[in-house]
Coordinates of C-alpha atoms in Angstrom, one line a residue:
M13 CA -38.4 -99.3 -154.9
E14 CA -35.0 -100.9 -155.7
Q15 CA -33.4 -99.2 -152.7
K16 CA -36.2 -100.5 -150.5
N17 CA -35.6 -104.0 -151.7
I18 CA -31.9 -103.7 -150.9
E19 CA -32.7 -102.5 -147.4
D20 CA -35.1 -105.4 -146.9
N21 CA -32.6 -107.9 -148.1
R22 CA -30.0 -106.7 -145.5
D23 CA -32.1 -108.5 -142.9
N24 CA -32.1 -111.8 -144.9
P25 CA -30.7 -114.6 -142.7
L26 CA -28.3 -115.6 -145.5
G27 CA -26.4 -112.4 -144.9
I28 CA -26.6 -112.4 -141.1
L29 CA -26.5 -115.8 -139.4
P30 CA -23.2 -117.6 -138.8
V31 CA -22.1 -119.3 -142.0
N32 CA -21.5 -122.7 -140.4
R33 CA -25.0 -122.7 -139.0
L34 CA -26.3 -121.8 -142.4
L35 CA -24.3 -124.4 -144.2
I36 CA -25.5 -127.1 -141.9
K37 CA -29.1 -125.9 -142.4
F38 CA -28.9 -126.0 -146.1
A39 CA -26.4 -128.8 -146.7
V40 CA -27.9 -131.5 -144.5
P41 CA -31.3 -131.5 -146.3
S42 CA -29.4 -131.3 -149.6
I43 CA -27.3 -134.3 -148.7
I44 CA -30.4 -136.2 -147.7
A45 CA -32.2 -135.2 -150.9
M46 CA -29.2 -136.3 -153.0
L47 CA -28.9 -139.6 -151.0
V48 CA -32.6 -140.2 -151.6
S49 CA -32.1 -139.6 -155.3
A50 CA -29.2 -142.0 -155.4
L51 CA -31.3 -144.5 -153.6
Y52 CA -33.6 -144.7 -156.6
N53 CA -30.7 -146.4 -158.5
I54 CA -29.3 -148.3 -155.5
V55 CA -32.7 -149.8 -154.5
D56 CA -33.4 -150.8 -158.1
Q57 CA -29.9 -152.3 -158.3
F58 CA -30.5 -154.3 -155.1
F59 CA -33.9 -155.8 -156.0
I60 CA -32.9 -156.5 -159.6
G61 CA -29.6 -158.1 -158.5
R62 CA -31.4 -160.3 -156.1
S63 CA -34.2 -161.3 -158.5
V64 CA -32.8 -161.1 -162.1
G65 CA -29.1 -161.4 -161.4
N66 CA -26.0 -160.0 -163.2
L67 CA -27.7 -159.5 -166.5
G68 CA -30.2 -157.2 -164.8
N69 CA -27.5 -155.3 -163.0
A70 CA -25.7 -154.9 -166.3
A71 CA -28.9 -153.6 -167.9
T72 CA -29.3 -150.8 -165.4
N73 CA -25.7 -149.8 -166.1
I74 CA -26.4 -149.6 -169.8
A75 CA -29.4 -147.4 -169.2
F76 CA -27.5 -145.2 -166.7
P77 CA -26.4 -142.5 -169.3
L78 CA -30.1 -141.5 -169.6
S79 CA -30.4 -141.1 -165.9
I80 CA -27.3 -138.9 -166.0
T81 CA -28.9 -136.9 -168.8
C82 CA -31.9 -136.3 -166.7
I83 CA -29.8 -135.0 -163.8
A84 CA -27.8 -132.8 -166.2
I85 CA -31.0 -131.0 -167.4
A86 CA -32.2 -130.8 -163.8
L87 CA -29.0 -129.1 -162.7
L88 CA -28.8 -126.8 -165.7
F89 CA -32.1 -125.2 -164.9
G90 CA -32.3 -126.0 -161.2
I91 CA -28.9 -124.7 -160.0
G92 CA -28.9 -122.1 -162.8
G93 CA -32.4 -120.8 -161.8
A94 CA -31.5 -121.0 -158.0
S95 CA -28.2 -119.1 -158.5
S96 CA -29.8 -116.4 -160.6
F97 CA -32.6 -116.1 -158.1
N98 CA -30.3 -115.7 -155.1
L99 CA -28.0 -113.3 -156.8
S100 CA -31.0 -111.2 -157.8
M101 CA -32.4 -111.3 -154.3
G102 CA -29.0 -110.4 -152.8
A103 CA -28.8 -107.4 -155.2
G104 CA -32.4 -106.3 -154.3
D105 CA -33.9 -107.1 -157.7
N106 CA -36.9 -109.1 -156.4
K107 CA -38.9 -108.6 -159.6
A108 CA -36.4 -110.4 -161.8
A109 CA -36.0 -113.1 -159.2
A110 CA -39.6 -114.4 -159.7
Y111 CA -39.0 -114.8 -163.5
Y112 CA -35.9 -116.9 -162.9
I113 CA -37.9 -119.4 -160.8
G114 CA -40.8 -119.5 -163.2
N115 CA -38.8 -119.8 -166.4
A116 CA -36.6 -122.5 -164.8
A117 CA -39.7 -124.6 -163.7
T118 CA -41.2 -124.4 -167.2
M119 CA -38.0 -125.5 -168.9
L120 CA -37.4 -128.4 -166.5
F121 CA -40.7 -130.1 -167.4
A122 CA -40.6 -129.2 -171.1
L123 CA -37.2 -130.7 -171.7
G124 CA -38.0 -133.7 -169.7
T125 CA -40.9 -134.4 -172.0
L126 CA -38.8 -134.0 -175.1
L127 CA -36.2 -136.4 -173.7
S128 CA -38.9 -139.0 -172.9
I129 CA -40.3 -138.9 -176.4
F130 CA -36.8 -139.1 -178.0
T131 CA -35.9 -142.1 -175.8
Q132 CA -39.1 -143.9 -176.7
V133 CA -38.6 -143.4 -180.4
F134 CA -34.9 -144.4 -180.5
M135 CA -34.8 -147.0 -177.7
A136 CA -33.0 -149.9 -179.4
Q137 CA -30.5 -147.6 -181.1
L138 CA -29.7 -145.9 -177.8
M139 CA -29.1 -149.1 -175.9
E140 CA -26.8 -150.3 -178.6
F141 CA -24.9 -147.0 -178.6
F142 CA -24.5 -147.2 -174.8
G143 CA -22.6 -150.4 -175.2
S144 CA -25.2 -153.1 -174.4
P145 CA -24.0 -156.7 -174.8
S146 CA -26.4 -158.9 -176.8
D147 CA -27.5 -160.9 -173.8
V148 CA -28.3 -157.7 -171.8
M149 CA -30.2 -155.9 -174.6
D150 CA -33.7 -157.2 -173.9
Y151 CA -33.4 -156.4 -170.1
A152 CA -32.1 -152.9 -170.9
V153 CA -35.0 -152.1 -173.3
E154 CA -37.6 -153.5 -171.0
Y155 CA -36.4 -151.4 -168.1
T156 CA -35.8 -148.1 -170.0
R157 CA -39.1 -148.3 -171.9
I158 CA -40.9 -147.8 -168.6
T159 CA -38.5 -145.5 -166.7
S160 CA -38.3 -143.0 -169.6
I161 CA -42.0 -142.3 -169.1
G162 CA -41.0 -140.7 -165.8
F163 CA -38.2 -138.5 -167.2
P164 CA -40.3 -135.2 -167.0
F165 CA -41.2 -135.9 -163.4
L166 CA -37.7 -136.9 -162.4
I167 CA -36.2 -133.8 -164.0
F168 CA -38.9 -131.5 -162.6
T169 CA -38.4 -132.9 -159.1
T170 CA -34.6 -132.8 -159.1
G171 CA -34.4 -129.3 -160.6
G172 CA -37.4 -128.0 -158.6
G173 CA -35.7 -129.1 -155.4
H174 CA -33.0 -126.5 -156.1
L175 CA -35.6 -123.8 -156.7
I176 CA -37.3 -124.7 -153.4
R177 CA -33.9 -124.7 -151.6
A178 CA -33.2 -121.2 -153.0
D179 CA -36.5 -120.1 -151.3
G180 CA -35.0 -121.0 -147.9
S181 CA -36.8 -124.3 -147.6
P182 CA -34.2 -127.1 -147.8
A183 CA -36.3 -129.4 -145.6
M184 CA -39.1 -129.3 -148.2
T185 CA -36.6 -130.3 -150.9
M186 CA -35.7 -133.2 -148.8
A187 CA -39.3 -134.2 -148.1
C188 CA -40.2 -134.1 -151.8
N189 CA -37.3 -136.5 -152.7
M190 CA -37.8 -138.7 -149.7
A191 CA -41.5 -139.3 -150.4
G192 CA -40.7 -140.6 -153.9
A193 CA -37.8 -142.8 -152.7
V194 CA -39.8 -144.4 -149.9
I195 CA -42.7 -145.1 -152.3
N196 CA -40.2 -146.5 -154.8
T197 CA -38.6 -148.8 -152.2
I198 CA -42.0 -150.2 -150.9
L199 CA -43.3 -150.7 -154.4
D200 CA -40.0 -152.3 -155.5
A201 CA -40.5 -155.0 -152.8
I202 CA -44.1 -155.5 -153.8
F203 CA -43.6 -155.6 -157.6
V204 CA -40.3 -157.4 -157.9
F205 CA -40.4 -159.9 -155.0
G206 CA -44.2 -160.1 -154.5
F207 CA -45.6 -160.0 -158.0
K208 CA -42.4 -161.3 -159.6
M209 CA -42.4 -158.5 -162.2
G210 CA -38.6 -158.3 -162.5
M211 CA -37.2 -155.4 -164.5
A212 CA -40.6 -154.0 -165.3
G213 CA -41.6 -154.0 -161.7
A214 CA -38.5 -152.1 -160.6
A215 CA -39.1 -149.6 -163.4
L216 CA -42.8 -149.1 -162.6
A217 CA -42.0 -148.5 -158.9
T218 CA -39.5 -145.9 -159.9
I219 CA -41.8 -143.7 -162.0
I220 CA -44.7 -143.9 -159.5
G221 CA -42.4 -142.4 -156.8
Q222 CA -41.2 -139.7 -159.2
V223 CA -44.7 -138.6 -160.1
I224 CA -45.6 -138.2 -156.4
S225 CA -42.5 -136.2 -155.8
A226 CA -43.1 -133.9 -158.8
I227 CA -46.6 -133.1 -157.6
M228 CA -45.2 -132.0 -154.2
V229 CA -42.7 -129.8 -155.9
L230 CA -45.4 -128.2 -158.1
V231 CA -47.6 -127.4 -155.1
Y232 CA -44.7 -125.7 -153.3
L233 CA -43.7 -123.6 -156.3
F234 CA -47.2 -122.0 -156.4
N235 CA -46.8 -121.2 -152.7
Y236 CA -43.4 -119.7 -152.9
K237 CA -42.4 -117.7 -149.8
T238 CA -40.0 -114.9 -150.9
V239 CA -41.6 -113.9 -154.2
D240 CA -45.2 -114.2 -155.5
L241 CA -44.9 -116.7 -158.3
K242 CA -47.6 -116.1 -161.0
A243 CA -48.5 -117.6 -164.4
V244 CA -46.8 -114.7 -166.2
H245 CA -43.5 -115.8 -164.6
L246 CA -43.7 -119.3 -166.3
K247 CA -43.6 -117.9 -169.8
P248 CA -40.0 -118.5 -171.1
Q249 CA -38.1 -115.3 -171.9
R250 CA -34.7 -115.2 -173.5
K251 CA -33.0 -112.8 -171.1
Y252 CA -33.9 -114.9 -168.1
I253 CA -33.1 -118.2 -169.7
S254 CA -29.7 -116.9 -170.9
K255 CA -28.7 -116.0 -167.4
I256 CA -30.0 -119.4 -166.0
L257 CA -28.1 -121.2 -168.7
S258 CA -24.8 -119.4 -168.0
L259 CA -25.0 -120.2 -164.2
G260 CA -26.2 -123.7 -164.7
A261 CA -23.7 -124.6 -167.3
A262 CA -21.0 -125.8 -164.9
P263 CA -23.0 -128.5 -163.2
F264 CA -24.7 -129.4 -166.5
S265 CA -21.3 -129.8 -168.2
N266 CA -20.1 -132.0 -165.3
Q267 CA -23.1 -134.3 -165.8
V268 CA -22.8 -134.4 -169.6
A269 CA -19.1 -135.2 -169.1
M270 CA -20.1 -138.1 -166.8
M271 CA -22.6 -139.3 -169.5
V272 CA -19.9 -139.3 -172.2
V273 CA -17.5 -141.1 -169.9
Q274 CA -20.1 -143.6 -168.9
I275 CA -20.8 -144.5 -172.6
V276 CA -17.1 -144.8 -173.4
M277 CA -16.7 -146.8 -170.2
N278 CA -19.4 -149.3 -171.1
K279 CA -18.1 -149.7 -174.6
S280 CA -14.5 -150.2 -173.3
L281 CA -15.6 -152.6 -170.6
K282 CA -17.5 -154.7 -173.2
H283 CA -14.6 -154.7 -175.7
Y284 CA -11.7 -155.3 -173.3
G285 CA -13.7 -157.6 -171.1
S286 CA -14.3 -159.9 -174.1
L287 CA -10.5 -160.1 -174.5
S288 CA -10.0 -161.0 -170.8
V289 CA -10.9 -163.8 -168.5
Y290 CA -14.0 -161.8 -167.3
G291 CA -16.0 -161.8 -170.5
E292 CA -18.3 -159.0 -171.8
T293 CA -20.9 -158.9 -169.0
V294 CA -19.0 -159.3 -165.7
P295 CA -17.1 -155.9 -166.0
V296 CA -20.3 -154.0 -167.1
A297 CA -22.3 -155.5 -164.2
C298 CA -19.6 -154.8 -161.6
V299 CA -18.9 -151.3 -162.7
G300 CA -22.6 -150.5 -162.7
I301 CA -22.9 -151.4 -159.0
I302 CA -19.7 -149.6 -158.0
T303 CA -20.7 -146.5 -159.9
K304 CA -23.9 -146.3 -158.0
V305 CA -22.2 -146.9 -154.7
N306 CA -19.8 -144.1 -155.5
Q307 CA -22.8 -142.0 -156.4
V308 CA -23.9 -142.4 -152.8
F309 CA -20.6 -141.0 -151.6
F310 CA -20.8 -138.1 -154.1
S311 CA -24.3 -137.4 -152.8
F312 CA -22.6 -136.1 -149.7
L313 CA -20.2 -133.9 -151.6
I314 CA -22.8 -132.6 -154.0
G315 CA -25.2 -131.9 -151.1
I316 CA -22.5 -129.8 -149.4
S317 CA -21.8 -127.9 -152.6
Q318 CA -25.5 -127.3 -153.1
G319 CA -25.8 -126.1 -149.5
L320 CA -23.0 -123.7 -150.2
Q321 CA -24.8 -122.2 -153.3
P322 CA -27.5 -120.0 -151.8
I323 CA -25.2 -118.7 -149.0
A324 CA -22.3 -117.9 -151.3
S325 CA -24.6 -116.4 -154.0
F326 CA -26.5 -114.1 -151.7
N327 CA -23.5 -112.8 -149.9
Y328 CA -21.5 -112.3 -153.1
G329 CA -24.4 -110.3 -154.5
A330 CA -24.5 -108.3 -151.2
K331 CA -20.7 -107.8 -151.4
K332 CA -20.1 -109.6 -148.1
Y333 CA -17.0 -111.4 -149.5
V334 CA -15.5 -112.5 -146.2
R335 CA -18.7 -114.6 -145.5
V336 CA -18.3 -116.1 -149.0
K337 CA -14.8 -117.3 -148.2
N338 CA -15.8 -118.6 -144.8
V339 CA -18.6 -120.7 -146.1
Y340 CA -16.4 -122.1 -148.9
M341 CA -13.7 -123.1 -146.4
R342 CA -16.2 -124.7 -144.1
A343 CA -17.6 -126.7 -147.0
I344 CA -14.1 -127.9 -147.9
F345 CA -13.5 -129.1 -144.4
Y346 CA -16.7 -131.2 -144.3
G347 CA -15.9 -132.5 -147.8
A348 CA -12.4 -133.6 -146.7
V349 CA -13.7 -135.5 -143.7
L350 CA -16.3 -137.4 -145.8
S351 CA -13.9 -138.2 -148.5
V352 CA -11.3 -139.7 -146.2
T353 CA -14.0 -141.8 -144.6
A354 CA -15.2 -143.1 -148.0
F355 CA -11.6 -143.9 -149.0
I356 CA -11.2 -146.1 -146.0
M357 CA -14.4 -147.9 -146.6
F358 CA -13.7 -148.5 -150.3
Q359 CA -10.2 -149.9 -149.5
V360 CA -11.1 -152.0 -146.6
F361 CA -14.6 -153.4 -147.3
P362 CA -15.0 -153.7 -151.1
G363 CA -16.0 -157.3 -151.1
N364 CA -18.6 -156.8 -148.4
I365 CA -20.1 -153.9 -150.3
I366 CA -20.4 -155.7 -153.6
A367 CA -21.9 -158.8 -151.9
V368 CA -24.9 -156.8 -150.9
F369 CA -26.1 -156.7 -154.5
G370 CA -26.2 -160.5 -155.1
D371 CA -23.9 -163.5 -155.8
G372 CA -21.5 -163.9 -158.6
S373 CA -18.6 -166.0 -159.9
D374 CA -15.0 -165.8 -158.5
E375 CA -14.1 -163.6 -161.6
Y376 CA -17.0 -161.3 -160.8
F377 CA -15.8 -160.7 -157.2
R378 CA -12.1 -160.5 -158.2
F379 CA -12.8 -157.8 -160.8
A380 CA -15.2 -155.9 -158.5
I381 CA -12.7 -155.8 -155.6
N382 CA -9.8 -154.7 -157.8
Y383 CA -11.9 -152.0 -159.5
F384 CA -13.1 -150.6 -156.1
R385 CA -9.5 -150.4 -154.7
I386 CA -7.8 -149.1 -157.9
F387 CA -10.3 -146.9 -159.7
L388 CA -11.4 -145.2 -156.5
F389 CA -8.0 -144.9 -154.9
F390 CA -7.9 -141.1 -154.8
T391 CA -11.4 -140.8 -153.3
F392 CA -9.8 -138.9 -150.4
I393 CA -9.2 -135.8 -152.7
N394 CA -12.5 -136.0 -154.6
F395 CA -14.2 -133.3 -152.5
M396 CA -12.2 -130.5 -154.1
Q397 CA -13.6 -130.6 -157.7
P398 CA -17.4 -130.6 -157.1
V399 CA -17.3 -128.1 -154.2
T400 CA -15.0 -125.7 -156.0
S401 CA -16.8 -125.9 -159.3
N402 CA -20.1 -125.1 -157.7
F403 CA -18.5 -122.3 -155.7
F404 CA -17.4 -120.5 -158.9
T405 CA -20.9 -120.9 -160.3
A406 CA -22.5 -119.6 -157.1
I407 CA -20.4 -116.4 -157.2
G408 CA -21.4 -115.7 -160.8
K409 CA -18.2 -116.9 -162.5
P410 CA -19.6 -119.8 -164.6
K411 CA -16.7 -120.1 -167.0
R412 CA -14.3 -121.2 -164.2
G413 CA -17.0 -123.5 -162.9
I414 CA -17.5 -125.1 -166.3
F415 CA -13.7 -125.6 -166.7
L416 CA -13.4 -127.3 -163.3
S417 CA -16.5 -129.4 -164.0
L418 CA -14.8 -130.7 -167.1
T419 CA -11.4 -131.4 -165.6
R420 CA -12.0 -134.9 -164.2
Q421 CA -14.4 -136.4 -166.7
I422 CA -13.5 -134.9 -170.1
I423 CA -10.0 -133.3 -169.9
F424 CA -8.4 -136.1 -167.8
L425 CA -10.4 -139.3 -167.5
L426 CA -11.8 -139.6 -171.1
P427 CA -8.4 -139.6 -172.8
L428 CA -7.0 -141.9 -170.2
L429 CA -9.8 -144.4 -170.8
I430 CA -8.9 -144.5 -174.4
I431 CA -5.1 -144.6 -174.1
L432 CA -4.3 -146.8 -171.1
P433 CA -6.3 -149.9 -172.2
F434 CA -4.3 -150.0 -175.4
V435 CA -1.2 -150.6 -173.2
M436 CA -2.7 -152.4 -170.1
G437 CA -5.9 -154.0 -171.4
I438 CA -8.9 -153.9 -169.1
D439 CA -6.6 -152.9 -166.2
G440 CA -6.0 -149.6 -167.9
I441 CA -9.6 -148.7 -167.3
M442 CA -9.1 -149.1 -163.6
Y443 CA -5.9 -147.0 -163.4
A444 CA -7.5 -144.1 -165.4
G445 CA -9.7 -143.2 -162.5
P446 CA -7.1 -142.4 -159.8
V447 CA -4.9 -140.4 -162.2
A448 CA -7.9 -138.3 -163.3
D449 CA -9.0 -137.8 -159.7
C450 CA -5.6 -136.6 -158.6
M451 CA -5.1 -134.2 -161.5
A452 CA -8.7 -132.7 -161.1
G453 CA -8.0 -132.1 -157.4
I454 CA -4.8 -130.3 -158.1
A455 CA -6.4 -128.1 -160.7
S456 CA -9.2 -127.1 -158.2
I457 CA -6.7 -126.2 -155.5
I458 CA -4.7 -124.0 -157.9
M459 CA -7.8 -122.1 -159.2
V460 CA -9.5 -121.5 -155.9
S461 CA -6.2 -120.4 -154.3
A462 CA -5.9 -117.7 -156.9
E463 CA -9.5 -116.6 -156.4
L464 CA -9.3 -116.4 -152.6
K465 CA -6.1 -114.3 -152.8
N466 CA -8.2 -111.4 -154.0
P467 CA -8.1 -108.6 -151.3
E468 CA -11.9 -108.4 -150.8
Y469 CA -12.0 -112.0 -149.4
N470 CA -9.6 -111.0 -146.6
S471 CA -10.8 -107.5 -145.7
R472 CA -12.8 -107.0 -142.5

């Protein structure tokens, strides 16, 4: 039976079709899905900024570490489950593949529910820990009290999208995410501008969109194409969860690192802002907007890296190493083009971008423009770290992926955020970003160069 599965999988399009064609097929829907996910935050930021103002924008930034936590859990079991599934399919082990999908789906919703309960119980303590200024606290609690109800659905949708993509249906992943985002946008306009519901309206619109998307994901998973997913596959088993955790650890670690950095960033902005002409709230509000704009750019890079995953995983499992190298190099090329484009936009049009999200004082715009240009200066090299980290995860080398995922946020950026402000004040926070970006890019180049020198990647 195993030999038959191997023979059948030799005809899998992932191992036959041109890698560039496959990458476009998988990456474009992934990019759109990630953009749609980012739009949840951007749309809320727009409507809140236009109706509530700077305090509302600051509140969404205070709550942002919880959104990052949701994405971390989603990637842990989404990418981990998808990578395990594709590696098993490439090796001809179709039986185990079904358990990876089922176990991942169960854990996504279960952990989302636990996170929701934890947030509701410790709401005020969390907002204070995340660095909320006193005049922002009520807005942050009001917004998060509602959005946390949707955590199980957000995590299930985001992680489930990776499981759907692993089944060869990237367009369906895109559709699930897009449906929720469109609903969120329409309801934001109705609740915030029409019914004047403010923070609560934006939060309610968000969770309604997430519930609709989660239902679409659930329906697809029980109509999976490549394996017959049954109830028995949903029961968590240690051996499958262990493999999922090992392969999902790199993107999970990257998100956890982002969360830690975001918390330290908020606290630093609050403290050093109070010692500057900007005050406590202006830096927190500005960085909240810029972070979410940068998230839109990273949606392209993460989408490319996610599009790479099933192709690299399957071909590595099938021992087609030249195809693995080719798809990585193509992903790097597209990432470089996008990164240079984003760099030009961030350097030339920072004032225009920040103005989209509402008015502010002269200090508000001065800080925002400086932060855009300085903190994001090395945007043109930022494609290396996420693509390369996910590449190592996709080929079953999670330790290298984990290390790379930690380079920018934990190994480089976090110490710089603590050290530089002692010397430079709030400007030190700005300069920590480009230094960390540059060093993470160099580390990625060194590690992937060593990997691709292995003879199997160059044999014909």
